[in-house]
Amino acid sequence: APFPIGCMPNMLSHAMVYNRYGYALLGLVVLECFLGTERGFAAGLSSGIVCVSLLFVKPSYCLAGVALVSGSFLIQKNSWRRTLGLAIGAAAAVVAIMALLHFDLGALWADLRLMGSARGAGLSLWNFRWAFLRGSGEFLPLAMLAVLVTAIRDEPRPLFVTCLLWGVGAALLASNAQAGGYPLNALLALILLEKGLSALSRNDIPAARFPAPQSILILLALTCYLPAALGNASGLAYAVADSRRTPASSVARFRQAPLAHLVFYDTPDGTDADLRSNGHIYVNYVNDGVDLIQRVSAADETVFVLDMVNPFCYALQRRPARGGSPALSFNHTFNDRSKPSAQWLFGAADIVMVPKHPASAEPDAAALFRNYLPAIEVQLRLCAESDWWKLYKRPDRLGGCPAANEPSRSTETAAQ
């Protein structure tokens, strides 16, 4: 569904789609660990591949997958074939993904270490307490369902799995930039329902009994499942309907071919961060930057942006410079102590773009300027500027700059 998990279904956005990928992959691990009765080679292979894949979606999801697999070893018999499958699946996934990354283990480790340090510094016990309390209402019917299934099956495993999933869900919610929601609850409700109904089918239950135990299990499972299912379905339906309307002529559009099909609407009631990164403001931010880059640089020159993300490599179809970062978010991928070096971020780039009106939220923009703008101003030379951007180049790559041969001209004259 095309809206961030934990938000209203009509809040359409591409934001944090990786959280949906992460929960979907974790769902496969939950199914393999707690639904099936046969723990063979293929089952282990699946979980091994998924857990490693989650490391490259978001490391916290990988840790959640490892916790689920470890929990499954504690509560049920596991064959040596499953263990072998886990090992081979994990190894195969590591080789495949690292081949894509040219086996640059040093860069991978540095990235994971920085993210772990930055995110860890921003977490506290309060985050986890909030996440547990935030999910208590959603877990109440699930806990009741687990208690009933535990009584029917006369074994503690359903309760253990429910508690494990509550802990995993709370840890993910505490560490994600996610407003709320426990998407795995709906899946666990269906698993518990299957376990309970299969146990009841083997017991001798009087047909005239009312309410029937099967009905109680189904109602509790639906209580856990329907809110998530209906919320996502309504969000998808709203998005389909919204996609069929013709954008108003006043909607700002990107001029670059790779982005021309995207429509960004203004969010007049949004937060400051919403306003910075949506609608005509963000479209102007990108269009103005593209115009400035094309005006003073060759097509083979690489670009770094002192903002959360860099839209210009894709918009201009230019290769990225070595180094950099996929996203620069304060207290998520860097902080004032754990951060990439200036050399790693923009040392290999030919052009560094510094926004006058950053698209990222104020705390992120302030942290980036605080940590990196002084180094940019010392190591690079201001080449040109516009209403939205200042464009810097390395001293040995000043070709194309309006003031390349006139160092004494003022910044305003050079911009003209």
Coordinates of C-alpha atoms in Angstrom, one line a residue:
A1 CA 0.0 0.0 0.0
P2 CA 1.5 3.4 -1.0
F3 CA 1.5 5.2 2.3
P4 CA 4.0 5.0 5.2
I5 CA 3.2 2.3 7.8
G6 CA 1.5 3.9 10.9
C7 CA 0.1 6.8 8.9
M8 CA -3.4 7.5 7.6
P9 CA -4.2 5.6 4.4
N10 CA -4.9 8.8 2.4
M11 CA -1.4 10.1 3.2
L12 CA 0.1 8.9 -0.1
S13 CA 3.8 8.8 -0.2
H14 CA 6.8 6.8 -1.4
A15 CA 8.4 7.5 1.9
M16 CA 9.8 4.6 3.9
V17 CA 8.7 1.9 1.4
Y18 CA 11.7 -0.1 2.6
N19 CA 9.8 -0.7 5.9
R20 CA 7.1 -2.5 3.9
Y21 CA 9.7 -4.6 2.2
G22 CA 11.3 -5.4 5.5
Y23 CA 8.1 -6.5 7.2
A24 CA 7.1 -8.6 4.1
L25 CA 10.4 -10.4 4.2
L26 CA 10.2 -10.9 7.9
G27 CA 6.8 -12.4 7.4
L28 CA 8.4 -15.2 5.3
V29 CA 10.7 -15.9 8.3
V30 CA 7.7 -16.0 10.7
L31 CA 5.9 -18.4 8.4
E32 CA 9.0 -20.7 8.1
C33 CA 9.8 -20.6 11.8
F34 CA 6.3 -21.0 13.4
L35 CA 3.8 -22.4 10.8
G36 CA 5.3 -25.4 9.1
T37 CA 5.8 -28.7 10.9
E38 CA 8.6 -30.0 8.7
R39 CA 11.9 -28.3 9.2
G40 CA 13.8 -29.4 6.1
F41 CA 16.7 -28.1 4.0
A42 CA 14.5 -25.8 1.8
A43 CA 12.9 -24.1 4.9
G44 CA 16.3 -23.3 6.3
L45 CA 17.5 -22.1 3.0
S46 CA 14.6 -19.7 2.7
S47 CA 15.2 -18.1 6.1
G48 CA 19.0 -17.9 5.5
I49 CA 18.6 -16.0 2.3
V50 CA 15.9 -13.7 3.7
C51 CA 17.9 -12.8 6.9
V52 CA 20.9 -11.8 4.9
S53 CA 18.8 -9.9 2.4
L54 CA 17.3 -7.9 5.2
L55 CA 20.8 -6.8 6.2
F56 CA 20.8 -4.8 3.0
V57 CA 17.3 -3.5 3.4
K58 CA 17.9 -2.3 6.9
P59 CA 20.2 -3.9 9.5
S60 CA 17.5 -3.8 12.3
Y61 CA 15.3 -6.1 10.2
C62 CA 18.2 -8.5 9.9
L63 CA 18.6 -8.6 13.7
A64 CA 14.8 -9.1 14.0
G65 CA 15.0 -12.1 11.6
V66 CA 17.9 -13.6 13.5
A67 CA 15.9 -13.2 16.8
L68 CA 13.0 -15.1 15.2
V69 CA 15.1 -17.9 13.9
S70 CA 16.9 -18.2 17.2
G71 CA 13.5 -18.3 19.0
S72 CA 12.3 -21.1 16.7
F73 CA 15.3 -23.2 17.8
L74 CA 14.3 -22.8 21.4
I75 CA 10.8 -24.0 21.2
Q76 CA 10.7 -26.8 18.7
K77 CA 12.8 -29.6 17.2
N78 CA 15.0 -28.5 14.3
S79 CA 16.7 -31.0 12.0
W80 CA 20.3 -30.8 10.9
R81 CA 19.0 -30.3 7.4
R82 CA 17.3 -27.0 8.4
T83 CA 20.5 -25.9 10.1
L84 CA 22.5 -26.7 6.9
G85 CA 20.0 -24.9 4.8
L86 CA 20.2 -21.8 7.0
A87 CA 24.0 -21.8 6.6
I88 CA 24.0 -22.3 2.9
G89 CA 21.2 -19.8 2.2
A90 CA 23.0 -17.1 4.2
A91 CA 26.3 -17.8 2.5
A92 CA 24.8 -17.8 -0.9
A93 CA 23.0 -14.5 -0.3
V94 CA 26.2 -12.9 1.1
V95 CA 28.2 -13.9 -2.0
A96 CA 25.5 -12.8 -4.4
I97 CA 24.9 -9.3 -2.9
M98 CA 28.6 -8.7 -2.2
A99 CA 29.4 -9.5 -5.9
L100 CA 27.1 -6.7 -6.8
L101 CA 29.1 -4.5 -4.4
H102 CA 32.4 -5.7 -5.9
F103 CA 33.2 -7.4 -2.5
D104 CA 34.0 -4.0 -1.0
L105 CA 33.8 -5.3 2.6
G106 CA 35.6 -2.3 4.0
A107 CA 33.0 0.1 2.7
L108 CA 30.2 -2.1 3.8
W109 CA 31.6 -2.4 7.3
A110 CA 32.3 1.3 7.6
D111 CA 28.7 2.1 6.5
L112 CA 27.2 -0.4 9.0
R113 CA 29.4 0.8 11.8
L114 CA 28.6 4.4 11.3
M115 CA 24.8 3.7 11.0
G116 CA 24.9 1.6 14.2
S117 CA 26.8 4.2 16.1
A118 CA 24.6 7.1 14.9
R119 CA 21.3 5.3 15.4
G120 CA 22.4 3.8 18.8
A121 CA 23.2 7.2 20.1
G122 CA 19.7 8.4 19.3
L123 CA 17.9 5.5 21.1
S124 CA 17.1 5.2 24.8
L125 CA 15.1 3.0 27.1
W126 CA 12.3 5.5 26.7
N127 CA 12.0 4.6 22.9
F128 CA 11.5 0.9 23.7
R129 CA 9.0 1.6 26.6
W130 CA 7.0 3.9 24.3
A131 CA 7.0 1.2 21.6
F132 CA 5.8 -1.5 24.0
L133 CA 3.0 0.7 25.3
R134 CA 2.1 1.9 21.8
G135 CA 1.5 -1.7 20.8
S136 CA -0.3 -2.9 23.9
G137 CA -3.8 -2.2 22.4
E138 CA -3.0 -4.1 19.2
F139 CA -1.5 -7.0 21.2
L140 CA -4.4 -7.4 23.6
P141 CA -6.7 -9.4 21.2
L142 CA -3.6 -11.2 19.9
A143 CA -2.6 -12.2 23.5
M144 CA -6.2 -13.4 24.1
L145 CA -6.0 -15.5 21.0
A146 CA -2.6 -16.9 22.0
V147 CA -3.9 -17.9 25.5
L148 CA -6.9 -19.8 23.9
V149 CA -4.7 -21.6 21.4
T150 CA -2.2 -22.4 24.2
A151 CA -5.1 -23.9 26.3
I152 CA -6.4 -25.9 23.3
R153 CA -3.1 -27.3 22.3
D154 CA -1.9 -27.7 25.9
E155 CA 1.5 -26.3 25.2
P156 CA 3.2 -22.9 25.9
R157 CA 4.6 -22.3 22.4
P158 CA 1.8 -20.0 21.1
L159 CA 2.3 -17.6 24.1
F160 CA 6.1 -17.7 23.6
V161 CA 5.8 -16.8 19.9
T162 CA 3.4 -14.0 20.7
C163 CA 5.7 -12.5 23.3
L164 CA 8.7 -12.9 21.0
L165 CA 6.9 -11.1 18.2
W166 CA 5.8 -8.3 20.6
G167 CA 9.5 -7.8 21.5
V168 CA 10.6 -7.9 17.9
G169 CA 7.9 -5.5 16.8
A170 CA 8.6 -3.1 19.6
A171 CA 12.3 -3.0 18.8
L172 CA 11.6 -2.3 15.2
L173 CA 9.1 0.4 16.0
A174 CA 11.5 2.0 18.5
S175 CA 14.3 2.1 15.9
N176 CA 12.3 3.0 12.8
A177 CA 11.1 6.4 11.8
Q178 CA 7.6 4.9 11.9
A179 CA 4.6 6.5 13.5
G180 CA 3.1 3.2 14.7
G181 CA 1.9 -0.2 13.7
Y182 CA 2.7 -3.8 14.2
P183 CA 2.3 -5.3 10.7
L184 CA 3.3 -8.8 11.7
N185 CA 0.4 -9.1 14.2
A186 CA -2.0 -9.8 11.3
L187 CA 0.2 -12.7 10.1
L188 CA 0.7 -14.2 13.5
A189 CA -3.1 -14.1 14.1
L190 CA -3.6 -16.2 11.0
I191 CA -0.9 -18.7 12.1
L192 CA -2.5 -19.0 15.6
L193 CA -5.9 -19.4 14.0
E194 CA -4.6 -22.3 11.9
K195 CA -2.9 -23.9 14.9
G196 CA -6.1 -23.6 17.0
L197 CA -8.5 -24.9 14.3
S198 CA -6.2 -27.8 13.5
A199 CA -6.1 -28.8 17.2
L200 CA -9.9 -28.4 17.6
S201 CA -10.4 -30.7 14.6
R202 CA -8.6 -33.4 16.4
N203 CA -10.6 -33.0 19.6
D204 CA -14.1 -34.2 20.3
I205 CA -16.1 -30.9 20.7
P206 CA -19.9 -31.2 21.1
A207 CA -21.7 -29.7 18.0
A208 CA -24.3 -27.9 20.0
R209 CA -21.9 -26.0 22.2
F210 CA -22.4 -22.2 21.9
P211 CA -20.5 -20.2 21.3
A212 CA -18.4 -22.7 19.4
P213 CA -14.6 -22.5 20.2
Q214 CA -13.9 -22.2 16.4
S215 CA -16.1 -19.1 16.3
I216 CA -14.3 -17.5 19.1
L217 CA -10.9 -18.2 17.5
I218 CA -12.1 -16.8 14.2
L219 CA -13.5 -13.6 15.7
L220 CA -10.3 -12.9 17.7
A221 CA -8.2 -13.6 14.6
L222 CA -10.3 -11.2 12.5
T223 CA -10.0 -8.6 15.2
C224 CA -6.2 -8.7 14.8
Y225 CA -6.2 -9.1 11.0
L226 CA -9.0 -6.9 9.6
P227 CA -7.7 -3.4 10.8
A228 CA -4.4 -4.0 9.0
A229 CA -6.0 -5.6 5.9
L230 CA -8.7 -2.9 5.5
G231 CA -6.3 -0.1 6.2
N232 CA -3.9 -1.2 3.5
A233 CA -6.7 -2.1 1.1
S234 CA -8.3 1.3 1.5
G235 CA -4.9 3.0 1.0
L236 CA -4.4 1.1 -2.2
A237 CA -7.9 1.9 -3.5
Y238 CA -7.5 5.6 -2.7
A239 CA -4.2 5.6 -4.6
V240 CA -5.7 3.9 -7.6
A241 CA -8.6 6.5 -7.6
D242 CA -6.1 9.3 -7.1
S243 CA -3.9 8.1 -10.0
R244 CA -6.8 8.4 -12.4
R245 CA -7.5 12.0 -11.9
T246 CA -5.9 14.5 -14.3
P247 CA -3.3 16.7 -12.5
A248 CA -4.2 20.3 -12.4
S249 CA -2.3 22.5 -14.8
S250 CA -1.0 24.4 -11.8
V251 CA 0.9 21.4 -10.4
A252 CA 4.6 21.8 -10.8
R253 CA 6.4 19.2 -12.9
F254 CA 10.0 18.2 -13.3
R255 CA 11.6 19.0 -16.6
Q256 CA 14.1 16.1 -16.7
A257 CA 12.9 13.1 -18.7
P258 CA 13.6 10.5 -15.9
L259 CA 11.4 12.5 -13.5
A260 CA 8.8 13.9 -15.9
H261 CA 6.2 11.3 -15.1
L262 CA 6.2 12.1 -11.3
V263 CA 3.5 14.4 -9.9
F264 CA 4.3 16.3 -6.6
Y265 CA 1.3 17.9 -4.9
D266 CA 1.6 20.7 -2.3
T267 CA 0.8 19.8 1.3
P268 CA -0.5 23.0 2.8
D269 CA -1.3 21.3 6.1
G270 CA 2.0 19.5 6.4
T271 CA 4.8 20.0 8.8
D272 CA 7.9 22.0 8.0
A273 CA 9.6 18.9 6.7
D274 CA 6.6 18.1 4.5
L275 CA 6.7 21.5 3.0
R276 CA 10.4 21.4 2.2
S277 CA 10.2 18.1 0.3
N278 CA 6.9 18.2 -1.5
G279 CA 5.0 20.0 -4.2
H280 CA 6.2 23.0 -6.1
I281 CA 8.9 23.7 -3.5
Y282 CA 10.8 20.4 -4.1
V283 CA 10.2 20.5 -7.9
N284 CA 11.7 24.0 -8.1
Y285 CA 14.6 22.8 -5.9
V286 CA 15.4 20.0 -8.4
N287 CA 14.7 21.9 -11.6
D288 CA 16.8 24.9 -10.5
G289 CA 19.7 22.7 -9.5
V290 CA 19.7 20.8 -12.8
D291 CA 19.7 24.0 -14.7
L292 CA 22.7 25.3 -12.7
I293 CA 24.7 22.1 -13.1
Q294 CA 24.1 21.9 -16.8
R295 CA 25.1 25.5 -17.3
V296 CA 28.6 25.2 -15.8
S297 CA 29.6 21.6 -16.0
A298 CA 30.4 18.8 -18.5
A299 CA 28.3 15.7 -18.7
D300 CA 31.0 13.5 -17.2
E301 CA 31.4 15.5 -14.0
T302 CA 30.1 13.9 -10.8
V303 CA 27.8 15.6 -8.3
F304 CA 27.5 15.5 -4.5
V305 CA 24.7 17.3 -2.6
L306 CA 24.9 18.6 1.0
D307 CA 21.4 17.5 1.8
M308 CA 19.6 14.3 2.9
V309 CA 19.5 12.8 -0.6
N310 CA 21.0 13.5 -4.0
P311 CA 18.4 13.7 -6.8
F312 CA 20.8 14.9 -9.5
C313 CA 22.7 11.7 -10.4
Y314 CA 19.4 10.1 -11.5
A315 CA 17.8 13.2 -12.9
L316 CA 20.9 13.9 -15.1
Q317 CA 21.7 10.2 -15.6
R318 CA 25.3 10.8 -14.4
R319 CA 27.4 8.2 -12.7
P320 CA 27.8 8.9 -8.9
A321 CA 31.1 9.7 -7.4
R322 CA 32.8 7.1 -5.2
G323 CA 31.9 7.5 -1.6
G324 CA 29.0 9.6 -0.5
S325 CA 25.9 8.2 1.2
P326 CA 22.5 7.0 0.1
A327 CA 20.9 9.2 2.7
L328 CA 22.2 11.6 5.3
S329 CA 19.8 11.7 8.2
F330 CA 20.9 13.1 11.5
N331 CA 20.8 10.5 14.3
H332 CA 20.0 7.8 11.8
T333 CA 22.9 7.5 9.5
F334 CA 25.3 10.0 11.1
N335 CA 25.6 12.3 14.1
D336 CA 28.1 14.9 15.3
R337 CA 30.5 12.2 16.6
S338 CA 29.9 9.2 14.3
K339 CA 29.9 10.5 10.8
P340 CA 31.6 9.9 7.4
S341 CA 34.7 12.0 6.8
A342 CA 34.5 15.0 4.5
Q343 CA 36.9 13.2 2.1
W344 CA 34.6 10.1 1.9
L345 CA 31.5 12.2 1.3
F346 CA 32.6 14.6 -1.4
G347 CA 36.3 14.1 -1.9
A348 CA 35.9 12.3 -5.2
A349 CA 33.1 14.5 -6.5
D350 CA 33.7 17.1 -9.2
I351 CA 30.8 19.3 -8.1
V352 CA 29.3 19.9 -4.6
M353 CA 25.9 21.4 -4.4
V354 CA 25.0 23.4 -1.3
P355 CA 21.2 24.2 -1.0
K356 CA 20.1 27.7 0.1
H357 CA 16.7 26.1 0.9
P358 CA 17.4 22.5 2.0
A359 CA 14.8 19.8 1.3
S360 CA 15.6 17.9 4.5
A361 CA 14.1 18.8 7.9
E362 CA 15.8 21.6 9.8
P363 CA 17.6 19.3 12.3
D364 CA 19.1 17.3 9.4
A365 CA 20.1 20.4 7.4
A366 CA 21.6 22.1 10.4
A367 CA 23.7 19.1 11.3
L368 CA 25.0 18.7 7.7
F369 CA 25.9 22.4 7.5
R370 CA 27.5 22.3 10.9
N371 CA 29.6 19.2 10.1
Y372 CA 30.6 19.7 6.5
L373 CA 30.1 23.2 5.1
P374 CA 33.3 24.6 6.6
A375 CA 35.3 21.9 4.8
I376 CA 33.5 22.6 1.5
E377 CA 34.3 26.3 1.8
V378 CA 38.0 25.6 2.5
Q379 CA 38.7 22.8 0.0
L380 CA 36.5 23.9 -2.9
R381 CA 35.8 27.1 -4.8
L382 CA 32.4 28.7 -5.4
C383 CA 31.8 28.4 -9.1
A384 CA 28.2 29.7 -9.6
E385 CA 25.0 30.2 -7.7
S386 CA 21.3 30.6 -8.3
D387 CA 18.2 31.3 -6.2
W388 CA 18.2 27.8 -4.8
W389 CA 21.9 26.6 -4.9
K390 CA 25.5 27.4 -4.5
L391 CA 27.7 25.2 -6.8
Y392 CA 31.3 24.5 -5.7
K393 CA 34.1 22.9 -7.7
R394 CA 37.5 21.6 -7.0
P395 CA 40.2 24.2 -7.7
D396 CA 41.6 22.1 -10.6
R397 CA 38.2 21.7 -12.2
L398 CA 37.0 25.3 -12.6
G399 CA 36.4 25.0 -16.3
G400 CA 32.9 26.4 -17.2
C401 CA 32.7 28.6 -14.1
P402 CA 31.7 32.2 -15.0
A403 CA 34.4 33.6 -12.7
A404 CA 37.1 31.1 -13.5
N405 CA 39.4 33.8 -15.0
E406 CA 38.1 36.7 -12.9
P407 CA 38.8 35.7 -9.2
S408 CA 38.1 39.3 -8.0
R409 CA 34.5 39.5 -9.2
S410 CA 31.8 39.5 -6.6
T411 CA 29.6 36.4 -6.0
E412 CA 26.6 38.3 -7.3
T413 CA 28.3 39.3 -10.6
A414 CA 29.6 35.8 -11.0
A415 CA 26.1 34.3 -10.6
Q416 CA 24.9 36.6 -13.3

